[in-house]
mmCIF file of C-alpha atoms in Angstrom:
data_model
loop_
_atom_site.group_PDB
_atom_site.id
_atom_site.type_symbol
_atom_site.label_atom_id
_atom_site.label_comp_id
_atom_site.label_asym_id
_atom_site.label_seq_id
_atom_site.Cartn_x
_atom_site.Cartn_y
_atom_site.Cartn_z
ATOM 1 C CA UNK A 673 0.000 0.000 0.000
ATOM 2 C CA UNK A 674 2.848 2.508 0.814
ATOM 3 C CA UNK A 675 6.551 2.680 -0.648
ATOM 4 C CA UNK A 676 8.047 4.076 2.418
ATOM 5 C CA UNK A 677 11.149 5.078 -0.461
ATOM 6 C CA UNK A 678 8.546 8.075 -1.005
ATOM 7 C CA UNK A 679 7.787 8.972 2.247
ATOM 8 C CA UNK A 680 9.631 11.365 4.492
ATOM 9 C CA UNK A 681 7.738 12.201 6.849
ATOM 10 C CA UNK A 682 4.493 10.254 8.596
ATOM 11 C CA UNK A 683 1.580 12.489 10.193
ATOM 12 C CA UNK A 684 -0.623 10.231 12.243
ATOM 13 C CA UNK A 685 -4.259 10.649 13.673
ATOM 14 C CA UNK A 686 -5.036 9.286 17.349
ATOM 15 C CA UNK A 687 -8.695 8.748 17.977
ATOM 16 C CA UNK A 688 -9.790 5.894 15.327
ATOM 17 C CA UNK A 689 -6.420 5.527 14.248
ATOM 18 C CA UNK A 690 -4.076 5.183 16.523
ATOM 19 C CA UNK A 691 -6.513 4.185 19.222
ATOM 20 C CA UNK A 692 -10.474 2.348 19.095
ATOM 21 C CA UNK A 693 -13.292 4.955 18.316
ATOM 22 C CA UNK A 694 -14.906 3.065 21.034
ATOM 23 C CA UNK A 695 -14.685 5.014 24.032
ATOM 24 C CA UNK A 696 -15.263 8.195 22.153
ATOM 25 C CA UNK A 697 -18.660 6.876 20.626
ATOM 26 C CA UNK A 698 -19.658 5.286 23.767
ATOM 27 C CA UNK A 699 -19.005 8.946 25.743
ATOM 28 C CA UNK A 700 -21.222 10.640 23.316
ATOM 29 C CA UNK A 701 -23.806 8.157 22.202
ATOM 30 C CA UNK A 702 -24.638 6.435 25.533
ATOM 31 C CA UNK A 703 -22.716 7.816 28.450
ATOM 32 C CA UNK A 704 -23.644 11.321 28.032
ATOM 33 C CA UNK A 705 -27.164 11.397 27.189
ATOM 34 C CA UNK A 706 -27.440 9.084 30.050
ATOM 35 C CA UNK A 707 -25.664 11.572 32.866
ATOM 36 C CA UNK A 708 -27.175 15.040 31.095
ATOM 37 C CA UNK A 709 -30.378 13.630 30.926
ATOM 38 C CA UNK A 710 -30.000 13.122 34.773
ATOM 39 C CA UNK A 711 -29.601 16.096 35.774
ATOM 40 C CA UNK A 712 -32.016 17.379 33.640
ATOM 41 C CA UNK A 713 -35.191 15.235 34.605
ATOM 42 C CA UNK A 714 -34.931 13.468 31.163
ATOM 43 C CA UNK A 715 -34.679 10.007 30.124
ATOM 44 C CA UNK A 716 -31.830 8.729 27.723
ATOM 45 C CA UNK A 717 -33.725 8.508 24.410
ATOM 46 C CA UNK A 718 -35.346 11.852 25.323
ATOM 47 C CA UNK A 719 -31.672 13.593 25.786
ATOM 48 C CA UNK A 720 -30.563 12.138 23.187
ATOM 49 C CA UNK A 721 -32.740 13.949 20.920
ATOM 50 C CA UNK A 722 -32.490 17.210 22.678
ATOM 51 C CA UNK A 723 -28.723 16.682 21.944
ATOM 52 C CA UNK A 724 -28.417 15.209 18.602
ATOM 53 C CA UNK A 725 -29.291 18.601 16.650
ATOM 54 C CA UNK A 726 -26.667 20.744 18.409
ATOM 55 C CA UNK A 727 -24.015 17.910 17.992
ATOM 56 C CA UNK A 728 -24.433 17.762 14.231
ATOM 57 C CA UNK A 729 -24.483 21.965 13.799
ATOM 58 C CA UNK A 730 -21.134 21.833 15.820
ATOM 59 C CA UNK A 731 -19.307 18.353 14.520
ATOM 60 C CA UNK A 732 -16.408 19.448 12.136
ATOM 61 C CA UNK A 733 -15.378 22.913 13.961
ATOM 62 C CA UNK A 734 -12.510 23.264 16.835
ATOM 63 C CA UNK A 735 -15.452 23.570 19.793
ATOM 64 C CA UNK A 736 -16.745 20.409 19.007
ATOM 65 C CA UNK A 737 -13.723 18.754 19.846
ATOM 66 C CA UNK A 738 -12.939 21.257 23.157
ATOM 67 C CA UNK A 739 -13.882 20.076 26.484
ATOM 68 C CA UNK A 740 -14.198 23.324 27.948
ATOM 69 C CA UNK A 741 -16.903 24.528 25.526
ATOM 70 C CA UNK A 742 -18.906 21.296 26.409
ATOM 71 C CA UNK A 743 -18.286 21.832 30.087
ATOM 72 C CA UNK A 744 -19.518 25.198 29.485
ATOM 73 C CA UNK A 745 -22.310 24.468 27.258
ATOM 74 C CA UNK A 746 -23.759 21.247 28.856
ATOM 75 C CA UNK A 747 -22.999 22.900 32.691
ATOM 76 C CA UNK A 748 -20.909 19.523 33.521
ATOM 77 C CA UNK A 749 -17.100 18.221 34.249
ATOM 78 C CA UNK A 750 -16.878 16.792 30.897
ATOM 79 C CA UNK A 751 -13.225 15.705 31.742
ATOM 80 C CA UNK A 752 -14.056 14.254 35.416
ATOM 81 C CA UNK A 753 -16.762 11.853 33.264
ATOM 82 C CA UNK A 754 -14.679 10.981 30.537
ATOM 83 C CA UNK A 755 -12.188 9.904 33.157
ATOM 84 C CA UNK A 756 -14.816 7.789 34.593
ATOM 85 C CA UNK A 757 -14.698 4.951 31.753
ATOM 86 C CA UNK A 758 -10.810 5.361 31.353
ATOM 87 C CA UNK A 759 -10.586 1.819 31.417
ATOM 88 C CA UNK A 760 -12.312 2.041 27.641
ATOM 89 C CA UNK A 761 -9.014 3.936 25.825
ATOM 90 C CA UNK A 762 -7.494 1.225 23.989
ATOM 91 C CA UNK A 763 -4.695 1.094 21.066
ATOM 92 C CA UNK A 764 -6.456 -0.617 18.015
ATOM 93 C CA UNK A 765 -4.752 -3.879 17.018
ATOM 94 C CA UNK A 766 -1.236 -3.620 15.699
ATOM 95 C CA UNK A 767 -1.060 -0.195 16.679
ATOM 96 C CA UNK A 768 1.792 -0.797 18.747
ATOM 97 C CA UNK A 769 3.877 -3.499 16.707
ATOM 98 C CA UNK A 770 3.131 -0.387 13.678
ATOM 99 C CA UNK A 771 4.760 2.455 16.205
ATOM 100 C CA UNK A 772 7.722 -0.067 17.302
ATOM 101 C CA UNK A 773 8.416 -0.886 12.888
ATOM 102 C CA UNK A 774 8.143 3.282 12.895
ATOM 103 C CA UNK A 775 10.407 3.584 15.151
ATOM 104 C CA UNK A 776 13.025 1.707 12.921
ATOM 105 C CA UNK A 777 12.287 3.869 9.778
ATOM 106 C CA UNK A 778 14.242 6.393 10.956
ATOM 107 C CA UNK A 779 11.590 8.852 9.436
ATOM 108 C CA UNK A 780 9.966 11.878 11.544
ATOM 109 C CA UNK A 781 7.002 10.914 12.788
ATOM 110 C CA UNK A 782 3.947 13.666 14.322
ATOM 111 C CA UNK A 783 0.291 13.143 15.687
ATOM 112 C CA UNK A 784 -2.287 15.047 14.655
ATOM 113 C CA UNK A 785 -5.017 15.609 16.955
ATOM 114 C CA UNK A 786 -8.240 17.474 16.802
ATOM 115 C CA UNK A 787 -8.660 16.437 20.544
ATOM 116 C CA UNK A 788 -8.275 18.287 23.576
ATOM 117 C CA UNK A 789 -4.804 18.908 25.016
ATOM 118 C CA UNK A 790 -6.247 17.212 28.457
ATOM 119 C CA UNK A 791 -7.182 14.206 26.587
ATOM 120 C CA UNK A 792 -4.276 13.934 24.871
ATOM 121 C CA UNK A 793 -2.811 13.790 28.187
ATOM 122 C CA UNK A 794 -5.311 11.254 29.494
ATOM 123 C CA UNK A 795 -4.979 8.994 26.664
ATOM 124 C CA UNK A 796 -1.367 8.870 26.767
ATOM 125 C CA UNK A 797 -1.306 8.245 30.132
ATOM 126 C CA UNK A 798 -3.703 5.401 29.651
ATOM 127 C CA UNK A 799 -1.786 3.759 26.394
ATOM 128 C CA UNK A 800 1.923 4.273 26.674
ATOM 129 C CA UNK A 801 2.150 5.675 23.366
ATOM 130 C CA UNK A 802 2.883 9.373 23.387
ATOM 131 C CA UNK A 803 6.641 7.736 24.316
ATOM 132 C CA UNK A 804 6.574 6.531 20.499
ATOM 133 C CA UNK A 805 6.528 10.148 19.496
ATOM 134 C CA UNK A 806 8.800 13.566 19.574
ATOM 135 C CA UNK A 807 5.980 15.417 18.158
ATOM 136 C CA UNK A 808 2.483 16.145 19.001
ATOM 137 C CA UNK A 809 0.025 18.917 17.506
ATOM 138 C CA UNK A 810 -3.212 19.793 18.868
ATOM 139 C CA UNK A 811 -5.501 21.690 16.765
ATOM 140 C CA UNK A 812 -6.406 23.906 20.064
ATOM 141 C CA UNK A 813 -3.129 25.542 19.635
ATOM 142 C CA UNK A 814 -3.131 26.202 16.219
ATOM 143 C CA UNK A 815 -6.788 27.500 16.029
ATOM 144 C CA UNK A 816 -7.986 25.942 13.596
ATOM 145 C CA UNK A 817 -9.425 21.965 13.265
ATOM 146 C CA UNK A 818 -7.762 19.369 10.849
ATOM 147 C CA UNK A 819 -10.861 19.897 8.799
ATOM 148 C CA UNK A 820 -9.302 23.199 7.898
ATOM 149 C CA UNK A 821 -6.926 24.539 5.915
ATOM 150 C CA UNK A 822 -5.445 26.709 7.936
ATOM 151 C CA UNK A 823 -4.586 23.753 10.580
ATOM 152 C CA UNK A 824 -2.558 22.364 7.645
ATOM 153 C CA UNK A 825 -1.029 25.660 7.125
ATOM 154 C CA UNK A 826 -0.391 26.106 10.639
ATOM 155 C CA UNK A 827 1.418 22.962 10.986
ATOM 156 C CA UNK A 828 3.629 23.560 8.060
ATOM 157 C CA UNK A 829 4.657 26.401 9.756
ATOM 158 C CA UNK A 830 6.180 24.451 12.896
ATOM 159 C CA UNK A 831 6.806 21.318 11.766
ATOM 160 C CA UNK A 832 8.027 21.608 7.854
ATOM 161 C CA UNK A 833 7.174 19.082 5.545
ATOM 162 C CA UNK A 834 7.219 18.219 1.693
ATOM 163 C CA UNK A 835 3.172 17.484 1.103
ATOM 164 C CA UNK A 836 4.365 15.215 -1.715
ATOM 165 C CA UNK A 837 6.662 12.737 0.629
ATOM 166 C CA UNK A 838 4.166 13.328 2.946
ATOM 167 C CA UNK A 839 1.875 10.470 4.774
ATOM 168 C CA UNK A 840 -1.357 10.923 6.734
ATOM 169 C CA UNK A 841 -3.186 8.089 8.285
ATOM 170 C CA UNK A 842 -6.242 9.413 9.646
ATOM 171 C CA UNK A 843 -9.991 7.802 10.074
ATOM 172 C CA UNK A 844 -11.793 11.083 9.028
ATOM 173 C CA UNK A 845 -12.228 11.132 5.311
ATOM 174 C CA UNK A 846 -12.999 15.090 5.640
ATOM 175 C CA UNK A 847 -9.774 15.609 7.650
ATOM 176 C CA UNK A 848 -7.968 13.575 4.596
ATOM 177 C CA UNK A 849 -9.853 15.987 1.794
ATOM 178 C CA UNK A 850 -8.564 18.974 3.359
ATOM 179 C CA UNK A 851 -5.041 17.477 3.687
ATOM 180 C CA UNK A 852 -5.562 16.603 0.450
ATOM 181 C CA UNK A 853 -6.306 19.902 -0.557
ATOM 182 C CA UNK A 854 -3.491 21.517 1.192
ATOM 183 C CA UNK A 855 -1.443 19.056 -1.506
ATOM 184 C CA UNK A 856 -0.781 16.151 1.127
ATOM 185 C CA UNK A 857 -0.615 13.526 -1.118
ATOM 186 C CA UNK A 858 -0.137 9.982 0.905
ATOM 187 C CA UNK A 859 -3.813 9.796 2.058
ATOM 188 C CA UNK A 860 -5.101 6.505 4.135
ATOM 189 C CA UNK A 861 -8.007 5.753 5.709
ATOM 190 C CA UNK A 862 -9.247 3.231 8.437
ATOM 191 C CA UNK A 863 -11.724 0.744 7.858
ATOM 192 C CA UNK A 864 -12.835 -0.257 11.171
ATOM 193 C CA UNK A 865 -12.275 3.089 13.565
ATOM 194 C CA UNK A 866 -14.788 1.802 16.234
ATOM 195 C CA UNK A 867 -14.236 -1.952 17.231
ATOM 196 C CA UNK A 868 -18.287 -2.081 18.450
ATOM 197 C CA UNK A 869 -19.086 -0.961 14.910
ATOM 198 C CA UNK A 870 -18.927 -2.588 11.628
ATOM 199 C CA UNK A 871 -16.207 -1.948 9.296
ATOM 200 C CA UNK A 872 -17.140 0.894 6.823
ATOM 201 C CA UNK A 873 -16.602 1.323 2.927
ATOM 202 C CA UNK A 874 -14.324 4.296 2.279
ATOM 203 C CA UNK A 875 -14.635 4.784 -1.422
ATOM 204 C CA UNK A 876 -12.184 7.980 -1.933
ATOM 205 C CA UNK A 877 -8.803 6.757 -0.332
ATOM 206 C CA UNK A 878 -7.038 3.359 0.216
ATOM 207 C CA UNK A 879 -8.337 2.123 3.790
ATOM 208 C CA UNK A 880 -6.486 -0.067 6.459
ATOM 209 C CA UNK A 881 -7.999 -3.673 7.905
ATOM 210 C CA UNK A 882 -4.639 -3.240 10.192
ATOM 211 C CA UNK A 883 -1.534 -1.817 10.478
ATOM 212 C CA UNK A 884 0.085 -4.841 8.984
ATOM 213 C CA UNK A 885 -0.854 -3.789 5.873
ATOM 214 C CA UNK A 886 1.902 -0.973 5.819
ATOM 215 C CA UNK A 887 4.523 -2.949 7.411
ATOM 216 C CA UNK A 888 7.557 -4.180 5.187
ATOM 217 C CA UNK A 889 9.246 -7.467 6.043
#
């Protein structure tokens, strides 16, 4: 799938990439309802869809990814009840055997993250793998999401790259049109981000089963 010959540097997503979409989906599909509709007088289903609207006009922008806006918005300690199912962050499979052939390439190597810098911190603390890397970029600090160009842009600006020896692995096909668009040109997809959800068909870039796929023996 990848001739690491034409790759110089490797730009890797964490949530649904790096690590199982699970314990994201499960905070915002089940958990949350569940604890907002609480304190609310409302039952799950019923929070639900009080919630649903205002998650879809916010998904793709920098505050849907920020825990303080949600902490704000929703009046709660968003980062006290993600901590509460901690024991949910996982790597997906081969994640670390991928890191540990990385590691050998020789080749700089950054996450990307749209998440918040104190779930970064959680995650990492959880997984073990921020060791793996020398390099970590939050959108929070650059101001702008991956969905944007200006994150791209931004990025560029601290961490130079060539876009053309360039290689993204990232689970959001918007976040991979955008890098796209910026001129990224090693684009790759995930075909199973969540491992409670079935694997998806990603039609506009190659797509990973695992991590194998990219190693070289």
């Amino acid at each position: 799938m990848i001739d690491w010959n034409e790759i110089d540097t490797i730009l890797l997503d964490m949530d649904g990439t790096l690590l199982d979409l699970h314990f994201d989906n499960y905070f915002w599909q089940e958990l949350l309802p569940v604890k907002w509709g609480e304190l609310n007088g409302l039952d799950a289903q019923t929070a639900k869809e009080r919630l649903l609207p205002h998650f879809r006009r916010m998904e793709g922008t920098l505050s849907w990814y920020c825990v303080e806006y949600w902490s704000d918005y929703l009046e709660m300690d968003i980062l006290s009840l993600k901590s509460e199912i901690e024991h949910l962050i996982r790597t997906r499979p081969d994640t670390v055997e991928f890191l540990d052939y990385l590691s050998g390439l020789d080749k700089p190597a950054a996450i990307v993250t749209n998440a918040h810098h104190s779930l970064i911190e959680l995650k990492f603390r959880t997984t073990g793998i921020g060791e793996y890397f020398e390099h970590v970029f939050c959108a929070h600090h650059f101001g702008y999401p991956k969905e944007e160009s200006g994150f791209w842009s931004a990025l560029h600006d601290r961490f130079p790259f060539h876009p053309q020896r360039t290689l993204l692995i990232d689970d959001n096909v918007t976040v991979l049109r955008s890098a796209g668009d910026y001129g990224i040109r090693h684009l790759i997809s995930i075909v199973q981000p969540d491992s409670n959800a079935p694997p998806r068909e990603i039609r506009d870039f190659p797509a990973l089963d695992s991590f194998r796929q990219l190693v070289r023996n």
